[in-house]
mmCIF file of C-alpha atoms in Angstrom:
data_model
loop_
_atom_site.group_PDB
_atom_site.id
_atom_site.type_symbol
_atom_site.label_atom_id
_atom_site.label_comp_id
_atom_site.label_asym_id
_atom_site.label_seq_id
_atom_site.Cartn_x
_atom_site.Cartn_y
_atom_site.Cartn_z
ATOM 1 C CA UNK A 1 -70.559 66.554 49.042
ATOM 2 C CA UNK A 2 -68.171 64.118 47.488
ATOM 3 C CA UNK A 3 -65.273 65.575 45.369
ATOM 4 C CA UNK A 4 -65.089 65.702 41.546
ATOM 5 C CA UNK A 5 -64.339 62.153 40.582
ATOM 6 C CA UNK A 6 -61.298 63.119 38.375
ATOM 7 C CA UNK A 7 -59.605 65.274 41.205
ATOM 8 C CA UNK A 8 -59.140 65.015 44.654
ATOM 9 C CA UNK A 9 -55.709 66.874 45.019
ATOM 10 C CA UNK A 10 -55.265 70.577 43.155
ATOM 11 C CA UNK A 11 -51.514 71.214 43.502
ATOM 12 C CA UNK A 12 -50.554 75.136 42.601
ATOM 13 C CA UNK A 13 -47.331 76.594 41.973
ATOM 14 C CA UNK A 14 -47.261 80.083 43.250
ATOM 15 C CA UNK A 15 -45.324 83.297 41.232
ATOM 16 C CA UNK A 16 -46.849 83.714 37.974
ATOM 17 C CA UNK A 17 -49.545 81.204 38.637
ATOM 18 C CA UNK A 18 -51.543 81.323 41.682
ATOM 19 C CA UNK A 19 -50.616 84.584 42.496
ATOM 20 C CA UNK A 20 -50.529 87.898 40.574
ATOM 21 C CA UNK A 21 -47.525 89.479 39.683
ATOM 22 C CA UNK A 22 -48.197 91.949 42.857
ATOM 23 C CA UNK A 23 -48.037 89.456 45.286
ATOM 24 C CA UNK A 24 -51.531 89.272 45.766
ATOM 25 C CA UNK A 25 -54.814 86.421 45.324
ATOM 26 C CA UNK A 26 -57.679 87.555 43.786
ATOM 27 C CA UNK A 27 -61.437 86.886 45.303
ATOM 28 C CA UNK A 28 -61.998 85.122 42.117
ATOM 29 C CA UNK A 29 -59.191 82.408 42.836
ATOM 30 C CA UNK A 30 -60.102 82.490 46.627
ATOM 31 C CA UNK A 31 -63.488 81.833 46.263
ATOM 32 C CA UNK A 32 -62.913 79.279 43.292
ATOM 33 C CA UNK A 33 -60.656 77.288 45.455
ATOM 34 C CA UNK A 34 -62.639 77.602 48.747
ATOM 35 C CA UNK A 35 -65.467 75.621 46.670
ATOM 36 C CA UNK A 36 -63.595 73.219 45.474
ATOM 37 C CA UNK A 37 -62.249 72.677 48.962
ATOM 38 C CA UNK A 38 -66.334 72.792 50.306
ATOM 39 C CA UNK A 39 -66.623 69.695 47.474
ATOM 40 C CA UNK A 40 -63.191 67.647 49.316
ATOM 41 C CA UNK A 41 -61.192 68.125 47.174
ATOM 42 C CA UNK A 42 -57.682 69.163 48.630
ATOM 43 C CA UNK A 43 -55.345 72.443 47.675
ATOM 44 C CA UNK A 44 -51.622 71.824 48.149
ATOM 45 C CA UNK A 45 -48.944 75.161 47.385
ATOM 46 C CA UNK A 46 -46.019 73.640 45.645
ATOM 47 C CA UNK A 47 -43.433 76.629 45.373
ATOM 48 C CA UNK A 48 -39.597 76.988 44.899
ATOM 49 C CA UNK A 49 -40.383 79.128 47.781
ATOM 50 C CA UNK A 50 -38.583 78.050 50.837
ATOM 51 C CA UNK A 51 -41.057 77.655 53.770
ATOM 52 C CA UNK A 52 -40.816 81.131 55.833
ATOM 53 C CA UNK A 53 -41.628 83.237 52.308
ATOM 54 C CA UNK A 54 -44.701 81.101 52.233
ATOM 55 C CA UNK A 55 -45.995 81.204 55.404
ATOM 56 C CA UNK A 56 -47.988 84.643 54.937
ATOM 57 C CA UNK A 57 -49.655 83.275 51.587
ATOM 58 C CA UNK A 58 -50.846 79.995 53.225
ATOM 59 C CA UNK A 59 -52.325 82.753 56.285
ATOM 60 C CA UNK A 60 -54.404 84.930 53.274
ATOM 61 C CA UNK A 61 -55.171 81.191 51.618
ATOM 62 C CA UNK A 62 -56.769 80.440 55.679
ATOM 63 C CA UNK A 63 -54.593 77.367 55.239
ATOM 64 C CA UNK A 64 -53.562 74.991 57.819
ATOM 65 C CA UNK A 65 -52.758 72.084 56.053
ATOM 66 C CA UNK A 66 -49.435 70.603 54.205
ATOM 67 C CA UNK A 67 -47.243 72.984 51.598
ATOM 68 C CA UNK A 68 -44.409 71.463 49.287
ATOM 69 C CA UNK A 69 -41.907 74.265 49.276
ATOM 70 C CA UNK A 70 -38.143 74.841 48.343
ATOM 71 C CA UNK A 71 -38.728 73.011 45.169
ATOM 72 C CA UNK A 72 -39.793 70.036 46.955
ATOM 73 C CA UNK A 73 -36.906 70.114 49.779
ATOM 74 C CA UNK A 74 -39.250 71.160 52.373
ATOM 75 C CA UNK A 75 -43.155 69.750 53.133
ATOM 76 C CA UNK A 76 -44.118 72.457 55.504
ATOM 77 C CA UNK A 77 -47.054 71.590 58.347
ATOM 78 C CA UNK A 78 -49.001 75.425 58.093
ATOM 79 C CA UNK A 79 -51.234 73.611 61.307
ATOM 80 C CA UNK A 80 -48.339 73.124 63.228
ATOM 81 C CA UNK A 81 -46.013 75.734 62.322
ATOM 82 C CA UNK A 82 -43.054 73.079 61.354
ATOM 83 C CA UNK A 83 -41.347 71.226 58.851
ATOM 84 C CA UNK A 84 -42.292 67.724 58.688
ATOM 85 C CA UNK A 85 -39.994 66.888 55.932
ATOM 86 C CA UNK A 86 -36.513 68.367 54.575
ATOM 87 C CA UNK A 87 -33.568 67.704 52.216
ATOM 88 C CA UNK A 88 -30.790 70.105 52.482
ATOM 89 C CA UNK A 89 -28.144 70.965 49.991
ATOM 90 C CA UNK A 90 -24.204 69.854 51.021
ATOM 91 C CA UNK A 91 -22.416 73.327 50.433
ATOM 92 C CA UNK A 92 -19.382 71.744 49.654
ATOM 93 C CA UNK A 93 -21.149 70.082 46.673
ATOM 94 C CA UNK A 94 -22.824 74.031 46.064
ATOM 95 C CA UNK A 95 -19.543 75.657 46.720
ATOM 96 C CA UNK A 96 -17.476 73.028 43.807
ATOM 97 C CA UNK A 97 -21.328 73.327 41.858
ATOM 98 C CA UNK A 98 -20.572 77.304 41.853
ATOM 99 C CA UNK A 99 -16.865 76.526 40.968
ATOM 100 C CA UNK A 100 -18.285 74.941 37.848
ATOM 101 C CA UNK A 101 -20.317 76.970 36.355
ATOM 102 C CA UNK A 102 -18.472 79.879 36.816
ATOM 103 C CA UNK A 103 -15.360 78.098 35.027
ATOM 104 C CA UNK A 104 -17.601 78.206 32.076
ATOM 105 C CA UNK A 105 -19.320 81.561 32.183
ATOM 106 C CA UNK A 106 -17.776 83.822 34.347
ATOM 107 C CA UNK A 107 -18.498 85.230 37.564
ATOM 108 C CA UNK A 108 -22.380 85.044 38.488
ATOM 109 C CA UNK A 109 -24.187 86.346 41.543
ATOM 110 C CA UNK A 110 -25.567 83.930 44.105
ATOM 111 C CA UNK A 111 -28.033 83.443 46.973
ATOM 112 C CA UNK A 112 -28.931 80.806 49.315
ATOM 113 C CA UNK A 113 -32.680 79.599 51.165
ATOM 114 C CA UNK A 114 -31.156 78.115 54.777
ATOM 115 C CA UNK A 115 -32.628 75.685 55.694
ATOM 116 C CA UNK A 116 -35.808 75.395 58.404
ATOM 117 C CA UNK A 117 -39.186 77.562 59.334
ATOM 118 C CA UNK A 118 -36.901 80.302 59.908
ATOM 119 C CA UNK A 119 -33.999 80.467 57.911
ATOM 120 C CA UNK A 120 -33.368 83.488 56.266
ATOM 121 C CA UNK A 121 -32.387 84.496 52.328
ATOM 122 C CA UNK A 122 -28.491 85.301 51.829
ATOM 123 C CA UNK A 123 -27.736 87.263 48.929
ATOM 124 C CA UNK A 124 -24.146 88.065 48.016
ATOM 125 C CA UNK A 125 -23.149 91.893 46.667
ATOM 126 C CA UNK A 126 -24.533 92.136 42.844
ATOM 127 C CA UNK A 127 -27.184 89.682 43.815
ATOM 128 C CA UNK A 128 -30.423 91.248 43.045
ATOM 129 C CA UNK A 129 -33.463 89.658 44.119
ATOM 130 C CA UNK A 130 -36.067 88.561 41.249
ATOM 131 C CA UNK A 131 -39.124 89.748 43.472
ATOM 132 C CA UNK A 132 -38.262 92.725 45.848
ATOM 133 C CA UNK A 133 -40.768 92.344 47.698
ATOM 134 C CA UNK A 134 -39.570 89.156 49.479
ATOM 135 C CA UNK A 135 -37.230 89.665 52.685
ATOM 136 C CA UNK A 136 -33.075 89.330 52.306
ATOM 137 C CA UNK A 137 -30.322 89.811 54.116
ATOM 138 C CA UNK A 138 -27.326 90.765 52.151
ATOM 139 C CA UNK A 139 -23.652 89.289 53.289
ATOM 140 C CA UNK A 140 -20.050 91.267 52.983
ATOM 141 C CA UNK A 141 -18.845 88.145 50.937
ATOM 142 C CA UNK A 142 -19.815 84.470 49.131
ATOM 143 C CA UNK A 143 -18.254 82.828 51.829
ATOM 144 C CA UNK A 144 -20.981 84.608 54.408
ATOM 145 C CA UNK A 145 -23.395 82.298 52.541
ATOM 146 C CA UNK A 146 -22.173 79.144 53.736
ATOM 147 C CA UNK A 147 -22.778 79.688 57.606
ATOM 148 C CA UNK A 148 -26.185 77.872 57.653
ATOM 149 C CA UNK A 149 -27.274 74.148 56.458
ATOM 150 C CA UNK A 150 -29.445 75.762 52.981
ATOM 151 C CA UNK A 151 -32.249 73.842 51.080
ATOM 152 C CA UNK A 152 -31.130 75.532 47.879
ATOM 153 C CA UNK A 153 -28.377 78.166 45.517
ATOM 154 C CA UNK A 154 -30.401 80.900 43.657
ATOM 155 C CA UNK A 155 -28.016 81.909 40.439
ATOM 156 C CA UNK A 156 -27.688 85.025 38.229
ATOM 157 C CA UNK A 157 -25.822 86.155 35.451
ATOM 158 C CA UNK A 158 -24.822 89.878 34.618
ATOM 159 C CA UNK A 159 -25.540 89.451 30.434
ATOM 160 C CA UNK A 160 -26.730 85.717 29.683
ATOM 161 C CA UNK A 161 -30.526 84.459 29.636
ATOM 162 C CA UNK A 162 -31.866 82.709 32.453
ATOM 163 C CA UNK A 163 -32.263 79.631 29.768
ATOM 164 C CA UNK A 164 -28.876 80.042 28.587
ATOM 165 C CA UNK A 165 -27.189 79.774 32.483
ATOM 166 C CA UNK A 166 -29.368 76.833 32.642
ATOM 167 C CA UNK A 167 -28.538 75.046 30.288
ATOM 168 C CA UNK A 168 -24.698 75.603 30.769
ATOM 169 C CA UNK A 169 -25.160 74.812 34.732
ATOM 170 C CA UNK A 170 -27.118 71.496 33.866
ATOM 171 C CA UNK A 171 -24.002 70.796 31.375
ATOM 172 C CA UNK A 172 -21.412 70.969 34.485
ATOM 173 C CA UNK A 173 -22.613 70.832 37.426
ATOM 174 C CA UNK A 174 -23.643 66.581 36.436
ATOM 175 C CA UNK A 175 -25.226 64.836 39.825
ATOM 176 C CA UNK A 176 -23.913 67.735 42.506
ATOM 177 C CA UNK A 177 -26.950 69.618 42.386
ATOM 178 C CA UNK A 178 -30.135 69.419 40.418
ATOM 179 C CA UNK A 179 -30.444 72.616 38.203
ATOM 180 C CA UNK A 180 -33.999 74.122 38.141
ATOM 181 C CA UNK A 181 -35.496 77.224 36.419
ATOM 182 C CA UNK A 182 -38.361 78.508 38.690
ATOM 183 C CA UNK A 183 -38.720 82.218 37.006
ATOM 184 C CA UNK A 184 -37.608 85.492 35.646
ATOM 185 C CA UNK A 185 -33.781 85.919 36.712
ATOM 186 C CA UNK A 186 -34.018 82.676 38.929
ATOM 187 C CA UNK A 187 -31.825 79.728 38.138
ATOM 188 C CA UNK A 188 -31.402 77.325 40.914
ATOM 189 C CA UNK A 189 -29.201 74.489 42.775
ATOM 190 C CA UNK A 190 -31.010 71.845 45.128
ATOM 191 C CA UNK A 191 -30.265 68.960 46.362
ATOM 192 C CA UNK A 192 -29.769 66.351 43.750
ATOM 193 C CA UNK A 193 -33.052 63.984 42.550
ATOM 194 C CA UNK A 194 -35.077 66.528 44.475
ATOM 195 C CA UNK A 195 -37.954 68.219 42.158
ATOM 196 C CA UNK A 196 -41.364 69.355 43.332
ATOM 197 C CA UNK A 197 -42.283 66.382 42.282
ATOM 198 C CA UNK A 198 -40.779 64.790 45.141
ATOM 199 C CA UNK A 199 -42.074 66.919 47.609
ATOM 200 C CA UNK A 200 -45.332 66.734 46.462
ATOM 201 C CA UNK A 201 -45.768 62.888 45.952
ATOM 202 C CA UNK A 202 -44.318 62.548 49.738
ATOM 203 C CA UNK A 203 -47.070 65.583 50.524
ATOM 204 C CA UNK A 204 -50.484 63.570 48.585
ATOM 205 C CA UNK A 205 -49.469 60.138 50.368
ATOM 206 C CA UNK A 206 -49.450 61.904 53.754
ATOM 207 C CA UNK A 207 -52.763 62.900 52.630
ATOM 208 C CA UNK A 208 -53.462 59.095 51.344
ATOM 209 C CA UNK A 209 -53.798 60.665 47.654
ATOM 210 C CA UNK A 210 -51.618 59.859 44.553
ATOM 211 C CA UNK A 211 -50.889 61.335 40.886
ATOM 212 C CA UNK A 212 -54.214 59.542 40.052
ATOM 213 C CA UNK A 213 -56.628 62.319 40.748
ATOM 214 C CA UNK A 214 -54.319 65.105 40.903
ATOM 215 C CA UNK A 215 -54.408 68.601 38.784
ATOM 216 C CA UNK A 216 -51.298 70.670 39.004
ATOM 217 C CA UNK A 217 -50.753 74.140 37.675
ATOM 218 C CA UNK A 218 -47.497 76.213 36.861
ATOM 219 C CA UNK A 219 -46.007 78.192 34.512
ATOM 220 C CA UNK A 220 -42.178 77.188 34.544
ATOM 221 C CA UNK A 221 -39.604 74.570 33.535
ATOM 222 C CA UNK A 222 -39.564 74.003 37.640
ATOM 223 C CA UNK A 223 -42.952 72.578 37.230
ATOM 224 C CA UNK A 224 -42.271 69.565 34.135
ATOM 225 C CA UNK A 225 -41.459 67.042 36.967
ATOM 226 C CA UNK A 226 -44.706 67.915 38.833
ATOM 227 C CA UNK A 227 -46.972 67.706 35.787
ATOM 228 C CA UNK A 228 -45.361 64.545 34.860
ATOM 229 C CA UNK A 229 -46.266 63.057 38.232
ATOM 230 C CA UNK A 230 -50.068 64.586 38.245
ATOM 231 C CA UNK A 231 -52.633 62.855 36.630
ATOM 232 C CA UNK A 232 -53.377 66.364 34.382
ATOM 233 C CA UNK A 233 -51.402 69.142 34.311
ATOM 234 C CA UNK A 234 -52.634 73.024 33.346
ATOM 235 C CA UNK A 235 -50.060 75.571 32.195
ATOM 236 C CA UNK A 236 -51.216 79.032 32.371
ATOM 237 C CA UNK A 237 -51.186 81.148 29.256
ATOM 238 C CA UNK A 238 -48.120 83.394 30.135
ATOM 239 C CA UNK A 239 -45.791 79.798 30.827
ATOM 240 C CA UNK A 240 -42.577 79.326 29.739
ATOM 241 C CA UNK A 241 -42.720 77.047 26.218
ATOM 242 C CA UNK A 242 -40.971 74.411 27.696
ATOM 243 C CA UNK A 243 -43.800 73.782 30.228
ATOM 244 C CA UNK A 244 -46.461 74.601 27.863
ATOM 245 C CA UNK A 245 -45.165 71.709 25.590
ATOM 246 C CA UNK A 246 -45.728 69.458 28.258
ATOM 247 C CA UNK A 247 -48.781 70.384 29.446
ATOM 248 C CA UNK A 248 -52.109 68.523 28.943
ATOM 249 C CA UNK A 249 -53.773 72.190 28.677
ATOM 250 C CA UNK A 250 -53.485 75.911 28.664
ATOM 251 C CA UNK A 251 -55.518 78.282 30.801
ATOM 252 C CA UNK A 252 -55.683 81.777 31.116
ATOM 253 C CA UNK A 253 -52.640 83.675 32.528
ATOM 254 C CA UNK A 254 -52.349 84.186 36.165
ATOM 255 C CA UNK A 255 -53.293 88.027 36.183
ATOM 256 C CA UNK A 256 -56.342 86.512 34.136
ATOM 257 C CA UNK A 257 -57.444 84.045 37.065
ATOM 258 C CA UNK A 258 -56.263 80.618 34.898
ATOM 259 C CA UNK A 259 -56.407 79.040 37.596
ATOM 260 C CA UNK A 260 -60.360 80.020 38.719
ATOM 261 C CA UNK A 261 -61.584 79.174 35.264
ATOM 262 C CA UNK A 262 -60.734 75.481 35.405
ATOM 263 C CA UNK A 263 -61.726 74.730 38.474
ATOM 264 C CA UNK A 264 -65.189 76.481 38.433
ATOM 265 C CA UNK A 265 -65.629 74.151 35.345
ATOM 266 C CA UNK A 266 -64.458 71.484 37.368
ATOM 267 C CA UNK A 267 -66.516 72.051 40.848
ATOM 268 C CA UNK A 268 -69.408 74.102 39.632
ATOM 269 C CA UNK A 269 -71.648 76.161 41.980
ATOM 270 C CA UNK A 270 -74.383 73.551 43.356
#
């Protein structure tokens, strides 16, 4: 059977849209995406998750093709087991990034994705990871963080907002790093010019696809670059405003399978 006409390429971000806030898929999303996959259309992860915190999802998804992760630093081969594409961040350019902010806000609390399949998540004491359930290895000081090329700087603040670091990082840290907010108590530095939207164009023209019949869901400011890429772009219900301002349309939220009810509209049962 030939795919739906209007899209060929369903890109999903993962925490707080794909998945539920426990980690977990639900049948309902499963089985909505394994029929739009039995129709040809094609399901692409793009996550700020850096690629060895993805590779268990992609296992319950049964997936072994291409996932944009890192934000777009890393396309990740799930077939192969390798990445067939990276960017990494300089840490000088992190460390003087760092230097920056601070200067402006005061001390904040950071961890680092290194780089490759098997790089590991630094965190630095006070760092406290946004989902516990994720693996990280905590250091004895910042400088600890450094000993690895990293694909990314995850930022926290003792007292401001995750919009308000943001914002103030953005205002300093100029074309060192490009500032990204991916999710509750996650403010991020990557590699400058890189955006999920970069990872995931360089992901559909492996696949010979482009923004012309792609869908893309998310729920954060991380995703604006993506849905500005894709052809149509679905914000689920509990997204950040700045995304939902953006977006083309709102589903339902993600404990709420949004996801599921737009594409059994868009690949119904035959």
């Amino acid at each position: 059977m030939a795919a739906s006409p209007a899209y060929a390429l369903i890109a999903t971000d993962l925490d707080g849209t794909l998945l539920r806030a426990d980690d977990t898929l639900s049948d309902r999303s499963l089985t909505a995406l394994a029929r739009a996959a039995a129709s040809g259309a094609r399901h692409l992860v793009v996550t700020g998750r850096p690629a060895p915190r993805v590779r268990p999802l992609l296992d319950d998804l049964g997936s072994t093709g291409l996932a944009v992760c890192g934000q777009g630093a890393q396309v990740y081969d799930a077939g192969a087991g390798r990445l067939l594409w990276s960017v990494t961040l300089d840490r000088e350019l992190a460390e003087t990034a760092l230097g920056k902010i601070e200067a402006e806000v005061g001390q904040v609390y950071a961890a680092v994705d290194q780089d490759g399949v098997d790089g590991l998540t630094l965190i630095e004491p006070g760092y406290l990871m946004p989902h516990p359930t994720l693996p990280a290895v905590r250091v004895g000081r910042r400088d600890d963080l450094w000993c690895e090329p990293i694909s990314k700087v995850l930022l926290r603040h003792p007292y401001l907002s995750d919009d308000e670091l943001a914002v103030t990082a953005r205002s300093v840290v100029g074309s060192l790093a490009t500032v990204t907010m991916s999710g509750p108590g996650t403010v991020e530095l990557q590699p400058c010019g890189i955006t999920k939207a970069t990872g995931l164009a360089l992901a559909a023209e492996h696949l010979g696809l482009g923004p012309e019949t792609t869908i893309a869901f998310g729920d954060m400011p991380n995703d604006i670059p993506m849905f500005d890429w894709a052809a149509h772009g679905v914000a689920m219900a509990n997204a950040h405003p700045e995304l939902r301002a953006v977006a083309d349309e709102v589903t339902l939220s993600n404990e709420d399978d949004g996801i599921a009810v737009v594409l059994e509209g868009l690949f119904p049962e035959a």
